[in-house]
Every structure is written in C-alpha cells, then in structure tokens.
C-alpha cells in the first residue's frame, strides 16, 4: 500500500525533534520525580532536558500531535495519535495539501485503517478509485504483521517512539538555553531553546508534577512545526470499528503480501 510507512516516518521525525532538545547521553540525570511544584526552574537547562526526557520515557501511554511543515522538501502534515507501550493506537494522519488522510485504529494484533478519497487518488493512482468505491467509507482490517500494514503498526507503538529516543540520544550540538518560567495553556512551564542546523527548537517542560515535555516547536530551514504531548498514562480508547464497517484487507487487495 503506497504511503504505508507514513506513520513510522512521522513518529520518527518527532523523535528527532525531541532529541534535538534533550541531546546528551541516554537517560542521563536519573528518574523524573513527581514533586509538588517540581522546582525545575531552579535547575540548569541540561538538567531540565534530562528530566523531561526521563519523564517522557517513563510514560505508559500518551497523545501525540503534530502539525506544520517538517522542512525543505518535506510536506506539511498533521498527526493526532493516542498510543501506548502495548501497541494500541487510535488516531489519524493527514498528509497535507489534499494528498490524503488515514484514520487508524490498532488493538492488539488487529489494525483498522480508513484512507479518504484523496489518499486513494494521490497515493494509489492505479486502482485507488476502485478500492475507494469497494470500501465505501469502511475500514480495511488486517493483522499488524501484514507487510502492507506493518509500517502503520510500527508507527502506532509507543515502544517504537521511545526506542528511537533512547537509541539516538547522543547528539547535543548547539547551545541549550533556559528561559524564564511562564505559562502555556494556563499551566506553568519552563521553556528550553536550542539552535541546530539552521533550525530553532523550543521545548516547554511542565513545571508541576512530572516534568513532561508538553510542546515542542521547530522553525527555520523550511520547518515550521508544532509537536504536542498530552494525556500521559491515560488509556488508549478501546472502541474498534464494528464488523459492518470493516473490510478484510486481503479480500480488497488480494492474497499477495506484496505492497500495493
């Protein structure tokens, strides 16, 4: 299925942005603590970055949002996913510029995807309109291990995202600066800023409870994007599409495991 790795690419890009702010060695700085008032504004910029990374790595589930331009030759896109360490996921990916969007639900080893008409037209120009007509607004359903859905399934796993962070947190180029404690959406935060490769990365770290990163922005070198984190440790919605709203992917695309 053309575009099948879109979810993985966008989750990976988010991890790169997180690394741009935290940098340093893997999980340096000890486990994050849920202090009352947490006091991170008294710490150095790197200590705050370390604690925010540790807090992010400790999350069992979260809601991840992205919107904006990712950089030169990278399309504008929007992503809204709630995902957990068990590989459950619920949300959508919009490729931007009317290139199509996909609704995604993953529960255990089962995956449901519902591409819109723009996706079929632009991402599957050969036969896409026929697939759209057969589905008639229904979800495709298949196994998470199906090669045609594997990229989406991997992008829906919080373990995948956290592993990208832990395996690659070894780049601390650029000076990391701490701003004054402020508020974001009515909640106290401490901003951190780093310049890197022509981009300005800014992360807002929660100044109460666990020092989670709650928003990251990337600007410059063609990028103008916002990444948000919320709903930490909240369960992924358990509702899955009913049988009368699904269509088996093998019946639609054929028995071959080759990507369409």
PDB file of C-alpha atoms in Angstrom:
ATOM      1  CA  UNK A   1       0.000   0.000   0.000  1.00  0.00           C
ATOM      2  CA  UNK A   2       1.655   3.244  -1.119  1.00  0.00           C
ATOM      3  CA  UNK A   3       2.340   5.568   1.796  1.00  0.00           C
ATOM      4  CA  UNK A   4       2.322   2.618   4.204  1.00  0.00           C
ATOM      5  CA  UNK A   5       5.332   3.934   6.130  1.00  0.00           C
ATOM      6  CA  UNK A   6       3.909   7.429   6.669  1.00  0.00           C
ATOM      7  CA  UNK A   7       3.059   6.801  10.315  1.00  0.00           C
ATOM      8  CA  UNK A   8       6.532   5.457  11.076  1.00  0.00           C
ATOM      9  CA  UNK A   9       8.278   8.365   9.309  1.00  0.00           C
ATOM     10  CA  UNK A  10       6.291  10.968  11.204  1.00  0.00           C
ATOM     11  CA  UNK A  11       6.782   9.322  14.587  1.00  0.00           C
ATOM     12  CA  UNK A  12      10.499   9.070  13.797  1.00  0.00           C
ATOM     13  CA  UNK A  13      10.637  12.767  12.881  1.00  0.00           C
ATOM     14  CA  UNK A  14       9.001  13.631  16.189  1.00  0.00           C
ATOM     15  CA  UNK A  15      11.652  11.604  17.997  1.00  0.00           C
ATOM     16  CA  UNK A  16      14.370  13.525  16.150  1.00  0.00           C
ATOM     17  CA  UNK A  17      12.847  16.817  17.310  1.00  0.00           C
ATOM     18  CA  UNK A  18      12.768  15.566  20.904  1.00  0.00           C
ATOM     19  CA  UNK A  19      16.418  14.552  20.645  1.00  0.00           C
ATOM     20  CA  UNK A  20      17.281  17.978  19.306  1.00  0.00           C
ATOM     21  CA  UNK A  21      16.138  19.483  22.603  1.00  0.00           C
ATOM     22  CA  UNK A  22      17.307  16.880  25.070  1.00  0.00           C
ATOM     23  CA  UNK A  23      20.571  15.679  23.496  1.00  0.00           C
ATOM     24  CA  UNK A  24      23.221  14.210  25.753  1.00  0.00           C
ATOM     25  CA  UNK A  25      23.662  10.599  26.754  1.00  0.00           C
ATOM     26  CA  UNK A  26      20.813   8.143  27.040  1.00  0.00           C
ATOM     27  CA  UNK A  27      18.614   8.962  30.022  1.00  0.00           C
ATOM     28  CA  UNK A  28      21.252  10.939  31.846  1.00  0.00           C
ATOM     29  CA  UNK A  29      20.020  12.560  35.037  1.00  0.00           C
ATOM     30  CA  UNK A  30      18.069   9.894  36.883  1.00  0.00           C
ATOM     31  CA  UNK A  31      14.373   9.168  37.025  1.00  0.00           C
ATOM     32  CA  UNK A  32      11.959  12.069  36.916  1.00  0.00           C
ATOM     33  CA  UNK A  33      10.105  12.761  40.153  1.00  0.00           C
ATOM     34  CA  UNK A  34       6.541  13.935  40.550  1.00  0.00           C
ATOM     35  CA  UNK A  35       7.396  16.688  43.049  1.00  0.00           C
ATOM     36  CA  UNK A  36       4.695  19.104  44.126  1.00  0.00           C
ATOM     37  CA  UNK A  37       5.687  22.158  42.177  1.00  0.00           C
ATOM     38  CA  UNK A  38       8.647  20.145  40.804  1.00  0.00           C
ATOM     39  CA  UNK A  39      11.083  23.110  41.017  1.00  0.00           C
ATOM     40  CA  UNK A  40      12.709  22.556  37.632  1.00  0.00           C
ATOM     41  CA  UNK A  41      13.089  26.309  37.113  1.00  0.00           C
ATOM     42  CA  UNK A  42      15.991  26.123  39.604  1.00  0.00           C
ATOM     43  CA  UNK A  43      17.862  23.517  37.534  1.00  0.00           C
ATOM     44  CA  UNK A  44      20.232  24.043  34.617  1.00  0.00           C
ATOM     45  CA  UNK A  45      18.933  23.789  31.077  1.00  0.00           C
ATOM     46  CA  UNK A  46      20.556  20.374  30.572  1.00  0.00           C
ATOM     47  CA  UNK A  47      19.217  19.041  33.860  1.00  0.00           C
ATOM     48  CA  UNK A  48      15.707  20.080  32.814  1.00  0.00           C
ATOM     49  CA  UNK A  49      16.195  18.465  29.413  1.00  0.00           C
ATOM     50  CA  UNK A  50      17.409  15.251  31.046  1.00  0.00           C
ATOM     51  CA  UNK A  51      14.454  15.121  33.414  1.00  0.00           C
ATOM     52  CA  UNK A  52      11.956  15.826  30.673  1.00  0.00           C
ATOM     53  CA  UNK A  53      13.399  13.013  28.576  1.00  0.00           C
ATOM     54  CA  UNK A  54      13.252  10.640  31.549  1.00  0.00           C
ATOM     55  CA  UNK A  55       9.628  11.607  32.177  1.00  0.00           C
ATOM     56  CA  UNK A  56       8.751  11.022  28.528  1.00  0.00           C
ATOM     57  CA  UNK A  57      10.470   7.634  28.602  1.00  0.00           C
ATOM     58  CA  UNK A  58       8.525   6.621  31.713  1.00  0.00           C
ATOM     59  CA  UNK A  59       5.114   7.241  30.129  1.00  0.00           C
ATOM     60  CA  UNK A  60       2.983   4.147  29.579  1.00  0.00           C
ATOM     61  CA  UNK A  61       0.778   5.980  27.086  1.00  0.00           C
ATOM     62  CA  UNK A  62       0.319   9.477  25.648  1.00  0.00           C
ATOM     63  CA  UNK A  63      -1.369  11.561  22.996  1.00  0.00           C
ATOM     64  CA  UNK A  64       0.968  12.811  20.264  1.00  0.00           C
ATOM     65  CA  UNK A  65       0.013  15.665  17.942  1.00  0.00           C
ATOM     66  CA  UNK A  66       1.972  17.231  15.102  1.00  0.00           C
ATOM     67  CA  UNK A  67       1.170  19.911  12.578  1.00  0.00           C
ATOM     68  CA  UNK A  68       3.053  22.103  10.165  1.00  0.00           C
ATOM     69  CA  UNK A  69       5.899  21.951   7.677  1.00  0.00           C
ATOM     70  CA  UNK A  70       8.670  19.493   8.518  1.00  0.00           C
ATOM     71  CA  UNK A  71      11.427  21.101   6.452  1.00  0.00           C
ATOM     72  CA  UNK A  72      12.708  21.595   2.929  1.00  0.00           C
ATOM     73  CA  UNK A  73      11.223  19.015   0.535  1.00  0.00           C
ATOM     74  CA  UNK A  74       9.069  17.603   3.342  1.00  0.00           C
ATOM     75  CA  UNK A  75       5.309  18.077   3.062  1.00  0.00           C
ATOM     76  CA  UNK A  76       3.109  19.824   5.553  1.00  0.00           C
ATOM     77  CA  UNK A  77       1.182  17.303   7.597  1.00  0.00           C
ATOM     78  CA  UNK A  78      -0.985  16.728  10.648  1.00  0.00           C
ATOM     79  CA  UNK A  79      -0.905  13.799  13.029  1.00  0.00           C
ATOM     80  CA  UNK A  80      -3.109  13.005  16.024  1.00  0.00           C
ATOM     81  CA  UNK A  81      -2.389   9.695  17.757  1.00  0.00           C
ATOM     82  CA  UNK A  82      -3.049   8.234  21.178  1.00  0.00           C
ATOM     83  CA  UNK A  83      -0.676   5.300  21.653  1.00  0.00           C
ATOM     84  CA  UNK A  84       0.708   3.052  24.374  1.00  0.00           C
ATOM     85  CA  UNK A  85       3.510   0.595  25.075  1.00  0.00           C
ATOM     86  CA  UNK A  86       1.266  -2.378  24.318  1.00  0.00           C
ATOM     87  CA  UNK A  87       0.992  -1.260  20.705  1.00  0.00           C
ATOM     88  CA  UNK A  88      -2.562   0.028  20.954  1.00  0.00           C
ATOM     89  CA  UNK A  89      -3.286   3.163  18.974  1.00  0.00           C
ATOM     90  CA  UNK A  90      -6.129   5.415  17.841  1.00  0.00           C
ATOM     91  CA  UNK A  91      -5.923   8.499  15.644  1.00  0.00           C
ATOM     92  CA  UNK A  92      -5.258   9.869  12.184  1.00  0.00           C
ATOM     93  CA  UNK A  93      -2.541  11.068   9.817  1.00  0.00           C
ATOM     94  CA  UNK A  94      -3.175  13.807   7.256  1.00  0.00           C
ATOM     95  CA  UNK A  95      -0.513  14.085   4.549  1.00  0.00           C
ATOM     96  CA  UNK A  96      -1.398  17.705   3.804  1.00  0.00           C
ATOM     97  CA  UNK A  97      -2.073  19.648   0.604  1.00  0.00           C
ATOM     98  CA  UNK A  98      -5.079  17.398  -0.176  1.00  0.00           C
ATOM     99  CA  UNK A  99      -2.751  14.406  -0.514  1.00  0.00           C
ATOM    100  CA  UNK A 100      -4.987  12.325   1.685  1.00  0.00           C
ATOM    101  CA  UNK A 101      -5.583  11.286   5.249  1.00  0.00           C
ATOM    102  CA  UNK A 102      -5.863   7.946   7.015  1.00  0.00           C
ATOM    103  CA  UNK A 103      -7.836   7.074  10.123  1.00  0.00           C
ATOM    104  CA  UNK A 104      -6.015   4.410  12.188  1.00  0.00           C
ATOM    105  CA  UNK A 105      -7.173   2.067  14.959  1.00  0.00           C
ATOM    106  CA  UNK A 106      -4.910  -0.640  16.368  1.00  0.00           C
ATOM    107  CA  UNK A 107      -5.855  -3.011  19.154  1.00  0.00           C
ATOM    108  CA  UNK A 108      -3.521  -5.879  19.953  1.00  0.00           C
ATOM    109  CA  UNK A 109      -2.629  -7.624  16.694  1.00  0.00           C
ATOM    110  CA  UNK A 110      -5.520  -6.145  14.722  1.00  0.00           C
ATOM    111  CA  UNK A 111      -5.319  -2.955  12.655  1.00  0.00           C
ATOM    112  CA  UNK A 112      -8.082  -0.949  11.008  1.00  0.00           C
ATOM    113  CA  UNK A 113      -7.245   1.809   8.502  1.00  0.00           C
ATOM    114  CA  UNK A 114      -9.622   4.080   6.636  1.00  0.00           C
ATOM    115  CA  UNK A 115      -7.987   6.159   3.874  1.00  0.00           C
ATOM    116  CA  UNK A 116     -10.036   9.011   2.472  1.00  0.00           C
ATOM    117  CA  UNK A 117     -10.765   9.628  -1.209  1.00  0.00           C
ATOM    118  CA  UNK A 118      -7.784  11.987  -1.586  1.00  0.00           C
ATOM    119  CA  UNK A 119      -5.445   9.290  -0.274  1.00  0.00           C
ATOM    120  CA  UNK A 120      -6.663   6.725  -2.776  1.00  0.00           C
ATOM    121  CA  UNK A 121      -6.453   9.250  -5.612  1.00  0.00           C
ATOM    122  CA  UNK A 122      -2.970  10.572  -4.837  1.00  0.00           C
ATOM    123  CA  UNK A 123      -1.210   7.701  -3.094  1.00  0.00           C
ATOM    124  CA  UNK A 124      -2.679   4.824  -5.120  1.00  0.00           C
ATOM    125  CA  UNK A 125      -3.284   6.405  -8.555  1.00  0.00           C
ATOM    126  CA  UNK A 126      -3.563   2.981 -10.197  1.00  0.00           C
ATOM    127  CA  UNK A 127      -6.792   1.445  -8.976  1.00  0.00           C
ATOM    128  CA  UNK A 128      -7.264   3.658  -5.943  1.00  0.00           C
ATOM    129  CA  UNK A 129     -10.683   4.892  -7.026  1.00  0.00           C
ATOM    130  CA  UNK A 130     -11.873   1.299  -7.396  1.00  0.00           C
ATOM    131  CA  UNK A 131     -10.673   0.449  -3.875  1.00  0.00           C
ATOM    132  CA  UNK A 132     -12.419   3.533  -2.515  1.00  0.00           C
ATOM    133  CA  UNK A 133     -15.655   2.516  -4.209  1.00  0.00           C
ATOM    134  CA  UNK A 134     -15.482  -1.020  -2.785  1.00  0.00           C
ATOM    135  CA  UNK A 135     -14.777   0.218   0.723  1.00  0.00           C
ATOM    136  CA  UNK A 136     -17.498   2.867   0.519  1.00  0.00           C
ATOM    137  CA  UNK A 137     -16.363   4.554   3.740  1.00  0.00           C
ATOM    138  CA  UNK A 138     -15.458   1.348   5.577  1.00  0.00           C
ATOM    139  CA  UNK A 139     -12.177   0.481   7.279  1.00  0.00           C
ATOM    140  CA  UNK A 140      -9.702  -2.030   5.898  1.00  0.00           C
ATOM    141  CA  UNK A 141      -8.895  -4.590   8.585  1.00  0.00           C
ATOM    142  CA  UNK A 142      -5.851  -6.816   8.861  1.00  0.00           C
ATOM    143  CA  UNK A 143      -3.121  -8.194  11.052  1.00  0.00           C
ATOM    144  CA  UNK A 144      -0.417  -5.896  12.429  1.00  0.00           C
ATOM    145  CA  UNK A 145       2.119  -8.359  10.994  1.00  0.00           C
ATOM    146  CA  UNK A 146       0.748  -7.992   7.447  1.00  0.00           C
ATOM    147  CA  UNK A 147       3.573  -6.358   5.407  1.00  0.00           C
ATOM    148  CA  UNK A 148       1.019  -3.974   3.897  1.00  0.00           C
ATOM    149  CA  UNK A 149       0.170  -2.620   7.363  1.00  0.00           C
ATOM    150  CA  UNK A 150       3.492  -3.116   9.134  1.00  0.00           C
ATOM    151  CA  UNK A 151       4.661   0.491   8.752  1.00  0.00           C
ATOM    152  CA  UNK A 152       1.433   1.831  10.213  1.00  0.00           C
ATOM    153  CA  UNK A 153       1.514  -0.736  13.018  1.00  0.00           C
ATOM    154  CA  UNK A 154       5.090   0.204  13.975  1.00  0.00           C
ATOM    155  CA  UNK A 155       4.238   3.913  13.961  1.00  0.00           C
ATOM    156  CA  UNK A 156       1.368   3.207  16.372  1.00  0.00           C
ATOM    157  CA  UNK A 157       3.592   1.720  19.084  1.00  0.00           C
ATOM    158  CA  UNK A 158       4.872   3.967  21.879  1.00  0.00           C
ATOM    159  CA  UNK A 159       7.731   1.499  22.412  1.00  0.00           C
ATOM    160  CA  UNK A 160       8.941   2.293  18.875  1.00  0.00           C
ATOM    161  CA  UNK A 161       8.979   6.011  19.612  1.00  0.00           C
ATOM    162  CA  UNK A 162      10.692   5.616  22.993  1.00  0.00           C
ATOM    163  CA  UNK A 163      13.307   3.280  21.500  1.00  0.00           C
ATOM    164  CA  UNK A 164      14.139   5.896  18.856  1.00  0.00           C
ATOM    165  CA  UNK A 165      14.701   8.402  21.646  1.00  0.00           C
ATOM    166  CA  UNK A 166      16.809   6.095  23.818  1.00  0.00           C
ATOM    167  CA  UNK A 167      18.883   4.671  20.945  1.00  0.00           C
ATOM    168  CA  UNK A 168      19.759   8.031  19.407  1.00  0.00           C
ATOM    169  CA  UNK A 169      20.066  10.493  22.283  1.00  0.00           C
ATOM    170  CA  UNK A 170      23.732  11.170  21.632  1.00  0.00           C
ATOM    171  CA  UNK A 171      23.758  14.500  19.851  1.00  0.00           C
ATOM    172  CA  UNK A 172      23.987  17.681  21.893  1.00  0.00           C
ATOM    173  CA  UNK A 173      25.207  20.075  19.203  1.00  0.00           C
ATOM    174  CA  UNK A 174      24.217  23.679  19.760  1.00  0.00           C
ATOM    175  CA  UNK A 175      23.808  25.635  22.963  1.00  0.00           C
ATOM    176  CA  UNK A 176      20.829  24.753  25.107  1.00  0.00           C
ATOM    177  CA  UNK A 177      19.281  27.766  26.839  1.00  0.00           C
ATOM    178  CA  UNK A 178      16.695  28.035  29.589  1.00  0.00           C
ATOM    179  CA  UNK A 179      14.017  30.697  29.600  1.00  0.00           C
ATOM    180  CA  UNK A 180      12.028  32.116  32.475  1.00  0.00           C
ATOM    181  CA  UNK A 181       9.177  30.155  33.973  1.00  0.00           C
ATOM    182  CA  UNK A 182       5.933  31.051  32.213  1.00  0.00           C
ATOM    183  CA  UNK A 183       2.532  29.559  31.421  1.00  0.00           C
ATOM    184  CA  UNK A 184       1.280  27.568  28.460  1.00  0.00           C
ATOM    185  CA  UNK A 185      -2.454  26.991  28.132  1.00  0.00           C
ATOM    186  CA  UNK A 186      -2.772  28.145  31.738  1.00  0.00           C
ATOM    187  CA  UNK A 187      -0.209  25.673  33.135  1.00  0.00           C
ATOM    188  CA  UNK A 188       3.296  26.609  34.413  1.00  0.00           C
ATOM    189  CA  UNK A 189       6.168  25.584  32.143  1.00  0.00           C
ATOM    190  CA  UNK A 190       9.868  26.267  31.641  1.00  0.00           C
ATOM    191  CA  UNK A 191      10.986  26.839  28.018  1.00  0.00           C
ATOM    192  CA  UNK A 192      14.238  25.468  26.599  1.00  0.00           C
ATOM    193  CA  UNK A 193      15.733  26.590  23.283  1.00  0.00           C
ATOM    194  CA  UNK A 194      18.424  25.108  21.055  1.00  0.00           C
ATOM    195  CA  UNK A 195      19.726  26.268  17.670  1.00  0.00           C
ATOM    196  CA  UNK A 196      20.706  23.440  15.361  1.00  0.00           C
ATOM    197  CA  UNK A 197      21.267  23.026  11.613  1.00  0.00           C
ATOM    198  CA  UNK A 198      19.534  26.294  10.805  1.00  0.00           C
ATOM    199  CA  UNK A 199      16.545  25.485  12.987  1.00  0.00           C
ATOM    200  CA  UNK A 200      15.353  26.897  16.290  1.00  0.00           C
ATOM    201  CA  UNK A 201      13.924  24.195  18.523  1.00  0.00           C
ATOM    202  CA  UNK A 202      11.897  25.177  21.587  1.00  0.00           C
ATOM    203  CA  UNK A 203      10.508  22.833  24.207  1.00  0.00           C
ATOM    204  CA  UNK A 204       8.114  23.693  27.019  1.00  0.00           C
ATOM    205  CA  UNK A 205       8.564  21.475  30.090  1.00  0.00           C
ATOM    206  CA  UNK A 206       5.839  21.070  32.720  1.00  0.00           C
ATOM    207  CA  UNK A 207       6.804  22.871  35.952  1.00  0.00           C
ATOM    208  CA  UNK A 208       4.343  20.888  38.096  1.00  0.00           C
ATOM    209  CA  UNK A 209       4.087  17.142  38.575  1.00  0.00           C
ATOM    210  CA  UNK A 210       6.346  15.090  36.321  1.00  0.00           C
ATOM    211  CA  UNK A 211       8.437  17.367  34.075  1.00  0.00           C
ATOM    212  CA  UNK A 212       6.957  16.103  30.832  1.00  0.00           C
ATOM    213  CA  UNK A 213       7.672  17.932  27.581  1.00  0.00           C
ATOM    214  CA  UNK A 214       4.266  19.318  26.637  1.00  0.00           C
ATOM    215  CA  UNK A 215       5.056  21.237  23.452  1.00  0.00           C
ATOM    216  CA  UNK A 216       7.942  21.438  21.007  1.00  0.00           C
ATOM    217  CA  UNK A 217       8.264  23.866  18.108  1.00  0.00           C
ATOM    218  CA  UNK A 218      10.712  23.731  15.199  1.00  0.00           C
ATOM    219  CA  UNK A 219      11.303  26.739  12.956  1.00  0.00           C
ATOM    220  CA  UNK A 220      13.831  27.524  10.241  1.00  0.00           C
ATOM    221  CA  UNK A 221      15.397  25.751   7.248  1.00  0.00           C
ATOM    222  CA  UNK A 222      11.937  25.185   5.792  1.00  0.00           C
ATOM    223  CA  UNK A 223      10.421  23.859   9.011  1.00  0.00           C
ATOM    224  CA  UNK A 224       7.552  25.473  10.882  1.00  0.00           C
ATOM    225  CA  UNK A 225       6.025  22.748  13.013  1.00  0.00           C
ATOM    226  CA  UNK A 226       4.488  22.133  16.422  1.00  0.00           C
ATOM    227  CA  UNK A 227       4.608  18.863  18.340  1.00  0.00           C
ATOM    228  CA  UNK A 228       2.403  18.378  21.390  1.00  0.00           C
ATOM    229  CA  UNK A 229       2.349  15.744  24.123  1.00  0.00           C
ATOM    230  CA  UNK A 230      -0.605  15.234  26.453  1.00  0.00           C
ATOM    231  CA  UNK A 231      -2.831  12.630  28.161  1.00  0.00           C
ATOM    232  CA  UNK A 232       0.155  10.924  29.762  1.00  0.00           C
ATOM    233  CA  UNK A 233      -0.695   7.474  31.149  1.00  0.00           C
ATOM    234  CA  UNK A 234      -4.317   7.825  30.018  1.00  0.00           C
ATOM    235  CA  UNK A 235      -5.679   4.669  28.325  1.00  0.00           C
ATOM    236  CA  UNK A 236      -5.999   4.446  24.569  1.00  0.00           C
ATOM    237  CA  UNK A 237      -9.700   4.336  23.558  1.00  0.00           C
ATOM    238  CA  UNK A 238     -10.796   0.697  23.356  1.00  0.00           C
ATOM    239  CA  UNK A 239     -13.590   1.113  20.807  1.00  0.00           C
ATOM    240  CA  UNK A 240     -12.883  -0.595  17.482  1.00  0.00           C
ATOM    241  CA  UNK A 241     -14.849  -0.363  14.220  1.00  0.00           C
ATOM    242  CA  UNK A 242     -17.843  -2.736  14.126  1.00  0.00           C
ATOM    243  CA  UNK A 243     -17.791  -5.643  11.644  1.00  0.00           C
ATOM    244  CA  UNK A 244     -20.302  -3.981   9.317  1.00  0.00           C
ATOM    245  CA  UNK A 245     -17.873  -1.046   8.980  1.00  0.00           C
ATOM    246  CA  UNK A 246     -14.829  -3.156   8.058  1.00  0.00           C
ATOM    247  CA  UNK A 247     -13.491  -4.961   5.000  1.00  0.00           C
ATOM    248  CA  UNK A 248     -10.737  -7.568   5.085  1.00  0.00           C
ATOM    249  CA  UNK A 249      -7.560  -6.195   3.529  1.00  0.00           C
ATOM    250  CA  UNK A 250      -6.745  -9.464   1.750  1.00  0.00           C
ATOM    251  CA  UNK A 251     -10.183  -9.556   0.158  1.00  0.00           C
ATOM    252  CA  UNK A 252      -9.646  -5.983  -1.033  1.00  0.00           C
ATOM    253  CA  UNK A 253      -6.004  -6.057  -2.108  1.00  0.00           C
ATOM    254  CA  UNK A 254      -5.579  -9.727  -2.877  1.00  0.00           C
ATOM    255  CA  UNK A 255      -3.813 -12.534  -1.079  1.00  0.00           C
ATOM    256  CA  UNK A 256      -0.332 -11.378  -2.000  1.00  0.00           C
ATOM    257  CA  UNK A 257       1.735  -9.862   0.794  1.00  0.00           C
ATOM    258  CA  UNK A 258       3.485  -7.513  -1.617  1.00  0.00           C
ATOM    259  CA  UNK A 259       2.746  -3.796  -1.088  1.00  0.00           C
ATOM    260  CA  UNK A 260       0.137  -2.339  -3.417  1.00  0.00           C
TER     261      UNK A 260
END
